[in-house]
Each structure stands twice: as C-alpha cells, then as structure tokens.
Tab-separated table of C-alpha atoms in Angstrom:
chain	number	residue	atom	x	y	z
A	1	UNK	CA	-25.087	-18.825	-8.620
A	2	UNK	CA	-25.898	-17.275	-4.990
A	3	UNK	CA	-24.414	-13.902	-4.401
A	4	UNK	CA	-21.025	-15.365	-1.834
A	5	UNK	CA	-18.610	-12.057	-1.618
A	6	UNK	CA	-15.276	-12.762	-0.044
A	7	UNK	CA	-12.547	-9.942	0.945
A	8	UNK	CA	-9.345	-9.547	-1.895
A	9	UNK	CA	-6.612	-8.663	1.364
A	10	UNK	CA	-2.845	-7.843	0.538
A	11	UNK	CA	-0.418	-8.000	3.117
A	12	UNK	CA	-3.506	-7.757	5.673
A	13	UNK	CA	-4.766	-4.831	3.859
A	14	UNK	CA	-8.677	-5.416	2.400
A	15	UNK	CA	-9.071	-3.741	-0.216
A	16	UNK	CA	-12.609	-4.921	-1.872
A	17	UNK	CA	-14.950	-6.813	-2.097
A	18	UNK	CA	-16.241	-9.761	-4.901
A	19	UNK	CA	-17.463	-12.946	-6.273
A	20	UNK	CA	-15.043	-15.621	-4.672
A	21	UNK	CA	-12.388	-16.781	-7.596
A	22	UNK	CA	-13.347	-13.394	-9.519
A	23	UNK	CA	-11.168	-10.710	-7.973
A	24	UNK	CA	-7.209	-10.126	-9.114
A	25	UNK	CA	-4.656	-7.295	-7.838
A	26	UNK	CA	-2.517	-5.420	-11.115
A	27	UNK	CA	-0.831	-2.443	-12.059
A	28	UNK	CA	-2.836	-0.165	-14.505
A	29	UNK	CA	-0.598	-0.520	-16.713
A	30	UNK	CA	-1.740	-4.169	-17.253
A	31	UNK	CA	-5.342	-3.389	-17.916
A	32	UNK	CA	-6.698	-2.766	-21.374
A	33	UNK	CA	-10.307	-1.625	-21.595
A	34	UNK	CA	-12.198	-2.398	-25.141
A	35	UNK	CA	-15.399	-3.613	-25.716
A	36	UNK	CA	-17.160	-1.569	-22.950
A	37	UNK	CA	-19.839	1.046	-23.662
A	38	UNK	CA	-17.802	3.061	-21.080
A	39	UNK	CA	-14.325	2.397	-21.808
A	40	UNK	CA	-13.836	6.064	-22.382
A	41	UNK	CA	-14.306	6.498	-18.595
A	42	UNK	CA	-12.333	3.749	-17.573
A	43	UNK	CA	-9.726	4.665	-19.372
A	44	UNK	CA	-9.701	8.163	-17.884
A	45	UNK	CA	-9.872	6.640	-14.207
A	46	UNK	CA	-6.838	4.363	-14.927
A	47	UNK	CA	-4.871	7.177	-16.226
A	48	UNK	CA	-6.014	9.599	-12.732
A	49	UNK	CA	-4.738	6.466	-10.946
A	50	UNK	CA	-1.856	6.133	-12.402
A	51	UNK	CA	-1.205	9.772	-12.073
A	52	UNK	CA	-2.150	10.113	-8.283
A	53	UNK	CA	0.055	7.231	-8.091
A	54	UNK	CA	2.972	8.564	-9.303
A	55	UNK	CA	2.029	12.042	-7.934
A	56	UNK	CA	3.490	11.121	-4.691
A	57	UNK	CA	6.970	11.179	-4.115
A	58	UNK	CA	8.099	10.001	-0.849
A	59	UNK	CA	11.540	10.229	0.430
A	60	UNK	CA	13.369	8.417	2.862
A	61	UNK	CA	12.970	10.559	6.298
A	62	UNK	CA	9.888	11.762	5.505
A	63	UNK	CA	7.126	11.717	7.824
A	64	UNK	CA	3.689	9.433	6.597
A	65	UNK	CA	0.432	8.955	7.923
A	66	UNK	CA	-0.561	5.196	6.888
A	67	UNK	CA	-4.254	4.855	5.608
A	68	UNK	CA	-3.910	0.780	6.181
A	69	UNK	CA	-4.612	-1.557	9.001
A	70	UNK	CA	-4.255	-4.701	10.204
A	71	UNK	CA	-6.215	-6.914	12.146
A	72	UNK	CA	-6.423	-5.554	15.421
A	73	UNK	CA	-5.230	-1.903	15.097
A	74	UNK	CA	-7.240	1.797	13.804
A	75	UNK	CA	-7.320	2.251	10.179
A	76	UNK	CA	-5.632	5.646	9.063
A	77	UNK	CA	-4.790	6.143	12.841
A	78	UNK	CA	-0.749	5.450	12.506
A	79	UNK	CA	2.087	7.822	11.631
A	80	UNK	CA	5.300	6.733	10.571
A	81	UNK	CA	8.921	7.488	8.448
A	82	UNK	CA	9.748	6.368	5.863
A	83	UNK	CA	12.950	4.008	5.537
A	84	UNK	CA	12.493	2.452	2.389
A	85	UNK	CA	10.713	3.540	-1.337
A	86	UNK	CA	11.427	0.923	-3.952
A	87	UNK	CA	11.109	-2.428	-5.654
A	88	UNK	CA	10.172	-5.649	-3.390
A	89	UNK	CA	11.346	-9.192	-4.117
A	90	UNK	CA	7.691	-10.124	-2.847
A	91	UNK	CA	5.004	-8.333	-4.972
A	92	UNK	CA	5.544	-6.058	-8.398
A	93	UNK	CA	5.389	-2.163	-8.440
A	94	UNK	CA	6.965	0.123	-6.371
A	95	UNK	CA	6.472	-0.132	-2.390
A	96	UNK	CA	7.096	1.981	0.614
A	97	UNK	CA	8.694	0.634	4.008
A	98	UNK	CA	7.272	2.685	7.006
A	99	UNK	CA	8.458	2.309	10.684
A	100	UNK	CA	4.966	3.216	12.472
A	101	UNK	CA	5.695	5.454	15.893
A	102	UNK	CA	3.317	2.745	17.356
A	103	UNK	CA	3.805	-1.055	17.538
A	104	UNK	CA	0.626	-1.246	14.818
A	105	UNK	CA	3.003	-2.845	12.059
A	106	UNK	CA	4.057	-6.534	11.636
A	107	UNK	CA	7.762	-6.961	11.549
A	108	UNK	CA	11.354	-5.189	11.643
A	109	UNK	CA	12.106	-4.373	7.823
A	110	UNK	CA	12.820	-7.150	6.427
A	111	UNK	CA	9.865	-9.342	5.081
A	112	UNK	CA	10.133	-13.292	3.384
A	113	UNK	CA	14.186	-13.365	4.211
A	114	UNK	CA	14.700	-10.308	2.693
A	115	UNK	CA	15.953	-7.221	4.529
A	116	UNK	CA	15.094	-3.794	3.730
A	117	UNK	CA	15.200	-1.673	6.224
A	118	UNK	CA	15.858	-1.918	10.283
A	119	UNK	CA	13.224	-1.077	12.913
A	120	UNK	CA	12.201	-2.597	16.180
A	121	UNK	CA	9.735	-5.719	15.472
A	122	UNK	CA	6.308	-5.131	15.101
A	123	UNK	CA	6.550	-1.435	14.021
A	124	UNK	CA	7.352	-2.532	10.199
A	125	UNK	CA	5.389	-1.980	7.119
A	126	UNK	CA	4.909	-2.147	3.359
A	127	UNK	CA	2.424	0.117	1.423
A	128	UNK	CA	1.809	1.205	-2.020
A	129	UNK	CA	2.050	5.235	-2.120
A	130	UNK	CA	-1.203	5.535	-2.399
A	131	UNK	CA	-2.346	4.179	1.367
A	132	UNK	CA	0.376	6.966	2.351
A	133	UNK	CA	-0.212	10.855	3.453
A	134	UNK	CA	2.691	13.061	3.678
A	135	UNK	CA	2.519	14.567	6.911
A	136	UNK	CA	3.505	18.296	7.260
A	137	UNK	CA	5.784	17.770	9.843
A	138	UNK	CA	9.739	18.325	9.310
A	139	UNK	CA	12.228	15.536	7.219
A	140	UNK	CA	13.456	13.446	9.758
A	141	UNK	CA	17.404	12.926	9.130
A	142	UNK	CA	18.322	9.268	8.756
C-alpha cells in the first residue's frame, strides 16, 4: 500500500496527519490502551491530556488568544472573548465560543441552526480549551 497521507480537519482546524480512512477524533476518555509494549506511557500521556484539558477554566468575559486557523487567516495570531464555554449540539465534549477582535472567524454564534452566542458575522468561533490561551489582560464585563 503506497504511503497517501491526507489532513484529519475539524471545523477547519488540521490537526494531523495519516493513512486516508485510518485517522478518528475522541475524547480520552474513550481510548483504552492494552496490548502495547508502551501502554504505560500512553496511558500517562492520556491522563496529562486530560489534565491540561481540564486545567483550563475559561469564563465567559475572559480574554483568549486562539491557537487555530482557518483557511486564509495567521495561526495563533487572533485574540478574542469568550461568550460561550459548554456543550454543542454539533460535536461531543465541552467547547468554547470566541468572538475574535478580527473578522478571522466564520460566523455570528450560532452554528448548524443553533444559536449560542451573538457577535457580528465572521468574527465567530468554536474551540476545544486546549487551542485557547488566557490572555493576561482584564475580564471583560458582558
């Protein structure tokens, strides 16, 4: 079989690379690692994942740098606020609704008929936590 990588992208995110048919997005908590010679580190690097994961509350107001990008736009070049943190009718696990300061996103808070925050179109986004960097900068009152 010839060596054919293609590009696992969510929501216009790419996140790696691998053998078309062969790659999958899940929670850690879904994996299960025996069998493997090194399933002692695998299990340690789920559990650090899980725990940076979790390791970053975000509030509503707060003020985000967003490590994603989307075709066309800087990766890890757009800051935002936060105006959503919570479950999504359109993928499982926890996700984070940014407005960006810059028209870098891709729609207005709601996503698939489903409203969950309000922003002017085009600055809108959805990220897991961990594509998300708490900026110093003061709460923003919403």
């Amino acid at each position: 079989m010839p060596f054919d990588t293609s590009t696992r992208i969510a929501l216009g995110v790419p996140y790696f690379r691998c053998l078309p048919g062969r790659g999958i997005f899940t929670q850690p908590a879904q994996l299960q690692t025996t069998g493997t010679g090194d399933s002692a580190v695998v299990e340690q690097t789920l559990r650090q994942a899980e725990a940076s994961a979790t390791a970053l509350t975000l509030r509503v107001g707060q003020r985000v740098k967003w490590s994603g990008k989307h075709a066309g736009t800087e990766s890890g070049k757009h800051a935002g606020t936060v105006r959503y943190v919570g479950p999504v009718t359109f993928a499982a696990g926890e996700f984070v609704g940014v407005e960006l300061d810059d028209a870098a996103g891709r729609h207005d808070g709601s996503f698939m008929g489903e409203s969950y925050f309000e922003c002017e179109f085009g600055k809108g986004i959805f990220s897991q936590a961990s594509m998300l960097k708490a900026l110093t900068e003061p709460i923003i009152k919403v």
